[in-house]
Short mmCIF file of C-alpha atoms and ligand atoms in Angstrom, two decimals:
data_model
loop_
_atom_site.label_atom_id
_atom_site.label_comp_id
_atom_site.label_asym_id
_atom_site.label_seq_id
_atom_site.Cartn_x
_atom_site.Cartn_y
_atom_site.Cartn_z
CA MET A 405 -85.82 -3.18 67.16
CA LYS A 406 -87.39 0.50 68.48
CA ALA A 407 -86.54 3.94 67.32
CA THR A 408 -87.88 7.63 66.84
CA ALA A 409 -87.35 9.99 64.15
CA VAL A 410 -88.39 13.17 62.88
CA ALA A 411 -88.80 14.88 59.29
CA HIS A 412 -90.58 18.28 58.12
CA PRO A 413 -92.70 18.71 55.22
CA ASN A 414 -91.47 20.19 52.01
CA ILE A 415 -92.66 22.96 49.45
CA ALA A 416 -91.75 22.23 45.68
CA LEU A 417 -90.85 25.55 43.92
CA ALA A 418 -90.88 23.53 40.70
CA LYS A 419 -93.46 21.40 40.77
CA TYR A 420 -93.99 17.40 40.23
CA TRP A 421 -97.12 16.42 38.86
CA GLY A 422 -97.60 13.25 37.25
CA LYS A 423 -95.75 9.57 37.00
CA LEU A 424 -94.32 7.55 34.31
CA PRO A 425 -96.59 4.73 33.28
CA GLU A 426 -93.62 2.04 33.85
CA GLY A 427 -94.47 2.30 37.68
CA HIS A 428 -92.16 2.35 40.87
CA ASN A 429 -93.91 5.46 41.58
CA LEU A 430 -91.69 7.52 39.28
CA PRO A 431 -92.70 11.09 38.67
CA ALA A 432 -92.90 12.18 34.80
CA VAL A 433 -91.19 15.75 35.39
CA PRO A 434 -88.05 17.12 37.46
CA SER A 435 -88.86 19.23 40.76
CA LEU A 436 -86.97 21.31 43.27
CA SER A 437 -88.28 22.03 46.73
CA VAL A 438 -87.34 23.53 50.12
CA THR A 439 -87.90 21.66 53.21
CA LEU A 440 -88.92 23.73 55.87
CA ALA A 441 -88.09 24.21 59.66
CA GLY A 442 -90.27 24.46 62.43
CA MET A 443 -93.04 22.14 61.68
CA THR A 444 -92.39 18.60 62.73
CA THR A 445 -93.64 14.62 62.01
CA ARG A 446 -92.20 12.57 65.42
CA THR A 447 -92.69 8.95 64.37
CA GLU A 448 -91.67 5.80 66.51
CA VAL A 449 -91.44 2.61 64.89
CA HIS A 450 -91.13 -0.43 67.09
CA PHE A 451 -90.99 -3.76 65.41
CA ASP A 452 -92.29 -6.12 67.94
CA GLY A 453 -93.22 -8.84 66.28
CA GLY A 454 -97.50 -8.56 66.61
CA ALA A 455 -99.61 -10.37 63.90
CA GLU A 456 -99.72 -7.37 61.63
CA ASP A 457 -98.39 -3.69 61.49
CA ARG A 458 -100.40 -1.13 63.26
CA LEU A 459 -100.27 2.71 62.79
CA THR A 460 -101.59 5.28 65.11
CA LEU A 461 -101.94 8.75 63.51
CA ASP A 462 -102.25 11.90 65.47
CA GLY A 463 -103.60 9.74 68.55
CA GLU A 464 -106.09 7.71 66.40
CA VAL A 465 -105.82 4.16 65.46
CA ALA A 466 -105.92 4.24 61.18
CA THR A 467 -106.74 1.45 59.24
CA GLY A 468 -106.61 0.86 55.14
CA ARG A 469 -104.40 2.93 53.01
CA PRO A 470 -102.21 4.62 55.32
CA VAL A 471 -101.45 0.77 56.98
CA ALA A 472 -100.79 -0.41 53.33
CA ARG A 473 -98.33 2.52 52.70
CA VAL A 474 -96.55 1.49 56.12
CA THR A 475 -96.14 -1.97 55.23
CA GLN A 476 -94.79 -1.33 51.59
CA LEU A 477 -92.63 1.31 53.70
CA LEU A 478 -91.00 -1.37 56.42
CA ASP A 479 -91.16 -4.04 53.91
CA LEU A 480 -88.50 -2.10 51.33
CA VAL A 481 -86.67 -1.23 54.21
CA TRP A 482 -86.42 -4.47 55.39
CA ASN A 483 -85.52 -5.96 51.82
CA GLU A 484 -83.33 -3.04 51.16
CA GLY A 485 -81.17 -3.32 54.08
CA GLY A 486 -80.74 -7.15 53.07
CA ARG A 487 -82.55 -8.64 55.98
CA ASP A 488 -83.87 -12.14 55.03
CA GLY A 489 -86.86 -14.36 56.43
CA GLU A 490 -90.34 -12.92 57.72
CA ARG A 491 -90.04 -9.15 58.50
CA PRO A 492 -91.46 -8.92 62.31
CA ARG A 493 -94.42 -6.63 62.08
CA ALA A 494 -94.26 -3.35 63.77
CA THR A 495 -95.95 -0.84 65.80
CA VAL A 496 -95.98 2.56 64.44
CA VAL A 497 -96.95 5.76 66.38
CA SER A 498 -96.78 9.21 64.30
CA ALA A 499 -97.67 12.48 65.35
CA ASN A 500 -97.55 15.75 63.47
CA ASP A 501 -97.39 19.38 65.50
CA PHE A 502 -98.85 21.26 62.49
CA PRO A 503 -102.42 20.87 61.23
CA THR A 504 -102.60 18.37 58.02
CA ALA A 505 -105.49 20.80 56.94
CA ALA A 506 -102.97 23.50 56.45
CA GLY A 507 -102.05 21.97 52.94
CA LEU A 508 -98.32 21.36 53.70
CA ALA A 509 -97.64 17.91 52.55
CA SER A 510 -97.94 15.67 55.94
CA SER A 511 -97.45 12.33 53.79
CA ALA A 512 -93.94 13.67 52.93
CA SER A 513 -92.73 14.57 56.10
CA ALA A 514 -94.96 10.96 57.50
CA PHE A 515 -92.77 8.78 55.27
CA ALA A 516 -89.59 10.46 55.39
CA ALA A 517 -89.95 10.20 59.00
CA LEU A 518 -91.08 6.73 59.31
CA ALA A 519 -88.20 5.49 56.57
CA ALA A 520 -85.60 6.74 58.55
CA ALA A 521 -87.10 5.40 61.79
CA ALA A 522 -87.28 2.01 60.58
CA ASN A 523 -83.68 1.81 59.71
CA GLY A 524 -82.71 3.15 62.88
CA ALA A 525 -84.93 0.33 64.42
CA LEU A 526 -83.95 -2.38 62.37
CA GLU A 527 -79.93 -1.10 62.20
CA THR A 528 -80.10 -1.48 58.51
CA ASP A 529 -77.52 0.98 57.85
CA LEU A 530 -79.17 2.62 54.58
CA THR A 531 -77.93 5.79 53.74
CA ALA A 532 -79.92 9.09 53.07
CA ALA A 533 -79.85 8.70 49.22
CA GLN A 534 -81.17 4.82 50.02
CA LEU A 535 -84.16 5.86 52.35
CA SER A 536 -85.06 8.84 49.85
CA CYS A 537 -85.53 6.22 47.39
CA ILE A 538 -87.58 4.02 49.06
CA ALA A 539 -89.95 7.10 50.77
CA ARG A 540 -90.11 8.34 47.18
CA ARG A 541 -91.60 4.89 46.20
CA VAL A 542 -94.56 5.48 48.91
CA SER A 543 -94.57 9.00 48.24
CA ALA A 544 -93.10 10.55 45.67
CA SER A 545 -92.56 14.16 47.45
CA ALA A 546 -91.61 12.09 50.66
CA GLY A 547 -88.24 11.48 49.10
CA ARG A 548 -87.37 15.15 49.12
CA SER A 549 -87.72 15.52 53.01
CA LEU A 550 -85.04 13.20 53.72
CA PHE A 551 -82.75 16.00 53.10
CA GLY A 552 -82.65 19.26 53.99
CA GLY A 553 -82.73 22.91 52.67
CA PHE A 554 -82.81 22.75 48.63
CA VAL A 555 -83.51 19.37 47.36
CA GLU A 556 -83.66 18.12 43.80
CA LEU A 557 -85.94 14.81 42.58
CA PRO A 558 -85.17 14.17 38.93
CA ALA A 559 -87.54 12.68 36.72
CA GLY A 560 -87.67 8.70 36.25
CA VAL A 561 -86.34 7.38 33.30
CA GLY A 562 -88.00 3.87 31.97
CA ALA A 563 -88.79 1.41 34.65
CA GLN A 564 -85.25 2.42 36.65
CA ALA A 565 -86.83 2.21 40.13
CA HIS A 566 -83.78 3.44 41.77
CA LEU A 567 -84.30 7.32 42.16
CA PRO A 568 -83.37 9.12 45.03
CA ALA A 569 -84.00 12.84 45.54
CA VAL A 570 -80.33 15.20 45.58
CA PRO A 571 -79.49 17.66 48.52
CA LEU A 572 -78.79 20.70 46.22
CA ALA A 573 -77.74 23.33 49.13
CA GLY A 574 -78.56 22.88 52.79
CA PRO A 575 -80.89 25.39 54.74
CA ASP A 576 -78.20 28.04 55.49
CA HIS A 577 -77.73 28.46 51.63
CA TRP A 578 -80.89 31.08 51.62
CA ASP A 579 -82.76 32.84 53.92
CA LEU A 580 -85.75 32.50 52.25
CA ARG A 581 -89.30 32.69 54.19
CA LEU A 582 -92.54 30.84 53.36
CA VAL A 583 -96.05 32.62 54.57
CA VAL A 584 -98.73 30.28 54.22
CA ALA A 585 -102.23 32.08 53.50
CA VAL A 586 -105.04 29.08 55.11
CA THR A 587 -107.45 29.72 52.78
CA THR A 588 -110.30 27.36 54.68
CA GLU A 589 -110.08 24.76 57.16
CA GLU A 590 -111.46 22.34 55.38
CA LYS A 591 -110.15 19.34 54.11
CA LYS A 592 -111.90 17.99 50.85
CA GLU A 593 -109.77 17.98 48.02
CA VAL A 594 -108.50 15.46 45.46
CA GLY A 595 -105.58 13.53 46.58
CA SER A 596 -102.18 14.02 44.69
CA THR A 597 -102.17 10.65 43.62
CA GLU A 598 -105.70 10.09 42.24
CA GLY A 599 -105.36 14.11 40.95
CA MET A 600 -102.52 13.07 38.81
CA LYS A 601 -103.66 9.91 37.93
CA HIS A 602 -106.75 11.61 36.48
CA THR A 603 -104.86 14.58 34.73
CA ALA A 604 -102.53 11.88 32.78
CA ALA A 605 -105.57 10.17 31.63
CA THR A 606 -107.80 13.17 30.71
CA SER A 607 -106.31 16.52 30.41
CA PRO A 608 -105.41 17.24 26.65
CA LEU A 609 -102.58 19.75 28.27
CA TYR A 610 -100.97 16.92 30.29
CA ASP A 611 -98.02 16.30 27.59
CA ALA A 612 -97.14 19.56 26.98
CA TRP A 613 -96.93 19.74 30.74
CA VAL A 614 -94.62 16.81 30.59
CA SER A 615 -92.12 18.97 27.94
CA SER A 616 -92.56 22.01 29.34
CA ALA A 617 -91.79 21.49 33.28
CA PRO A 618 -88.30 20.43 32.69
CA ALA A 619 -87.54 23.99 31.75
CA ILE A 620 -89.33 25.71 34.08
CA TYR A 621 -87.54 23.66 36.73
CA GLU A 622 -84.10 24.79 35.47
CA ARG A 623 -85.09 28.25 35.69
CA VAL A 624 -85.86 27.77 39.47
CA LYS A 625 -83.01 25.29 40.03
CA THR A 626 -80.71 28.38 38.29
CA ALA A 627 -82.65 30.73 40.45
CA VAL A 628 -82.02 28.94 43.68
CA VAL A 629 -78.52 28.12 43.11
CA ALA A 630 -78.02 32.16 42.64
CA ARG A 631 -80.21 33.18 45.36
CA ASP A 632 -82.02 35.43 43.09
CA LEU A 633 -85.56 36.01 44.04
CA ALA A 634 -86.26 37.93 41.19
CA ALA A 635 -85.39 34.88 38.82
CA LEU A 636 -87.10 32.46 40.75
CA GLY A 637 -90.39 34.46 41.41
CA PRO A 638 -91.71 34.46 37.98
CA ALA A 639 -90.73 30.65 37.57
CA LEU A 640 -92.06 29.46 40.70
CA GLU A 641 -95.49 30.82 40.12
CA GLN A 642 -95.19 29.22 36.10
CA SER A 643 -94.67 25.94 37.26
CA ALA A 644 -97.79 26.08 39.91
CA LEU A 645 -100.20 27.61 37.38
CA ALA A 646 -98.68 25.73 34.91
CA MET A 647 -99.46 22.58 36.50
CA HIS A 648 -102.95 23.79 37.88
CA ALA A 649 -104.11 24.50 34.04
CA THR A 650 -103.06 21.17 33.19
CA ALA A 651 -105.67 19.56 36.19
CA MET A 652 -107.82 22.27 35.34
CA ALA A 653 -108.12 20.57 31.70
CA ALA A 654 -108.70 17.29 32.84
CA ASP A 655 -112.36 16.16 32.39
CA PRO A 656 -114.03 16.73 34.59
CA GLY A 657 -111.57 19.42 35.24
CA LEU A 658 -109.77 19.72 38.78
CA LEU A 659 -110.37 22.50 40.51
CA TYR A 660 -108.34 22.89 43.39
CA TRP A 661 -108.55 26.51 43.98
CA ASN A 662 -111.48 28.55 46.12
CA ASP A 663 -112.33 32.28 45.75
CA VAL A 664 -110.05 33.29 48.74
CA THR A 665 -106.96 31.54 46.73
CA LEU A 666 -107.55 32.74 43.90
CA ARG A 667 -107.89 36.49 45.37
CA THR A 668 -104.70 35.93 47.46
CA MET A 669 -103.05 34.87 44.16
CA HIS A 670 -104.14 38.90 42.87
CA ALA A 671 -103.62 40.44 46.30
CA VAL A 672 -99.56 38.95 46.29
CA ARG A 673 -98.85 40.40 42.98
CA GLN A 674 -100.40 43.81 44.15
CA LEU A 675 -98.33 43.91 47.59
CA ARG A 676 -95.09 43.04 45.33
CA ARG A 677 -96.01 46.39 43.25
CA GLY A 678 -93.81 48.84 44.56
CA GLY A 679 -93.16 46.58 47.51
CA PRO A 680 -90.76 43.89 48.54
CA PRO A 681 -90.83 41.03 45.95
CA ALA A 682 -93.32 38.22 47.38
CA PHE A 683 -94.56 35.14 44.81
CA PHE A 684 -96.99 32.30 45.63
CA THR A 685 -97.28 28.33 44.66
CA ILE A 686 -100.24 26.32 44.94
CA ASP A 687 -100.25 22.59 45.49
CA ALA A 688 -102.95 20.25 45.54
CA GLY A 689 -105.19 22.22 47.73
CA PRO A 690 -106.49 25.49 48.36
CA HIS A 691 -103.75 27.26 50.15
CA VAL A 692 -101.36 29.89 49.09
CA LYS A 693 -97.67 29.60 49.99
CA VAL A 694 -96.56 32.67 49.56
CA PHE A 695 -92.08 33.18 49.31
CA CYS A 696 -90.12 36.10 50.40
CA ARG A 697 -86.71 37.26 51.73
CA ALA A 698 -86.41 36.96 55.74
CA ASP A 699 -85.73 40.48 56.07
CA ASP A 700 -89.50 41.23 54.27
CA VAL A 701 -91.41 38.45 56.08
CA ALA A 702 -92.96 40.93 58.70
CA ALA A 703 -94.38 43.40 56.08
CA ILE A 704 -95.00 40.24 54.00
CA SER A 705 -97.04 38.20 56.71
CA ALA A 706 -99.34 40.91 57.89
CA GLY A 707 -100.12 42.08 54.26
CA VAL A 708 -101.22 38.13 53.35
CA GLU A 709 -102.92 38.20 56.89
CA ALA A 710 -105.16 41.33 55.64
CA ILE A 711 -106.30 39.45 52.58
CA GLU A 712 -110.30 38.85 52.87
CA GLY A 713 -110.92 35.51 53.74
CA VAL A 714 -107.72 34.72 54.87
CA LYS A 715 -108.08 32.31 57.92
CA ARG A 716 -104.61 32.70 59.58
CA VAL A 717 -100.63 32.50 58.25
CA ILE A 718 -97.98 30.28 59.02
CA VAL A 719 -94.15 31.28 58.45
CA ALA A 720 -91.79 28.84 57.74
CA ALA A 721 -88.08 28.72 57.37
CA PRO A 722 -85.79 26.22 55.38
CA GLY A 723 -84.95 23.75 57.64
CA GLU A 724 -83.09 20.29 57.96
CA GLY A 725 -83.82 16.53 56.63
CA ALA A 726 -85.06 13.62 58.46
CA ARG A 727 -82.94 11.98 61.46
CA VAL A 728 -83.03 9.64 64.02
CA VAL A 729 -83.82 11.29 67.69
CA GLU A 730 -84.01 8.37 70.06
O1 LIG B 2275 -95.79 13.16 46.28
P1 LIG B 2275 -97.19 13.43 46.39
O2 LIG B 2275 -98.09 12.85 45.79
O3 LIG B 2275 -97.42 14.36 47.88
O4 LIG B 2275 -97.40 14.82 45.34
C1 LIG B 2275 -96.97 16.10 45.30
C2 LIG B 2275 -97.52 17.10 44.30
C3 LIG B 2275 -97.86 18.53 44.46
O5 LIG B 2275 -97.32 18.63 46.09
C4 LIG B 2275 -98.81 19.09 44.27
C5 LIG B 2275 -96.23 18.87 43.97
C6 LIG B 2275 -94.84 18.67 44.32
O6 LIG B 2275 -93.76 18.07 43.94
O7 LIG B 2275 -94.81 18.71 45.93
#
């Protein structure tokens, strides 16, 4: 009744922003991500039968919403795994070896690791696709971290709750590098769930985003399959900028960027003028994530590190999906 699993965060090349109104945490648009190596969430689940589920996150006892989400995920594994009766309560101990303020969606790796560990501890034998669907219901991007390499998450259809992510190509498919420009050490952005809800409810651009995102996603997918960075770059920048434009047009507007975010976008475009190809994406926070070829990573990370206001850079490569280690 005890197991430990590891998982890695992922970064979307084609962004997901917005959920279907039908429930089940179904994304309104398709997304495509790359799972990262190097940064790891390690989660131990022990169904030790206390009075309630308990969660320790990076050495601190958690309460409230994070614990409720853990309970939701454990209940799903128990039920989808065909277990009857009352689920024994669990002690969950989870730690990230990367700073959460770096904007590398720690909820994605957290819920992917938790799903894998719970499946191991309960011996429920759920497949990676079933675990992906379960993790996706708690945090949509977590569904993608069950798999390594390049991963797709289709848009939901109606109220159909079954929607796992789908692996597109393994981590060895393409030797890309991600250079994260950390633009602040502070963590005070509006969370993605809240931000999406607000955008869907108030942004006049939301319908246009939902109808245009699938074509951008198709361009991203075609470029990833062909390992064509010159084609991927403009599509991935458009995906991120369209997502942010939609959120900025909400009422009141969501502004995830700071001055360094904006400066870094311009600097990346300047760096690739005559230099090696490098393209940016931005999630629901102020950090800028720059994709480049492995051969160019020294030049690009030095260039990004030199941008005024960038605190530090983190370099990552494509990595493996979630797995039980103990
Ligand atoms: O699944 P969530 O709630 O972590 O939302 C992810 C939203 C973005 O990171 C901005 C985009 C994405 O597709 O990962």
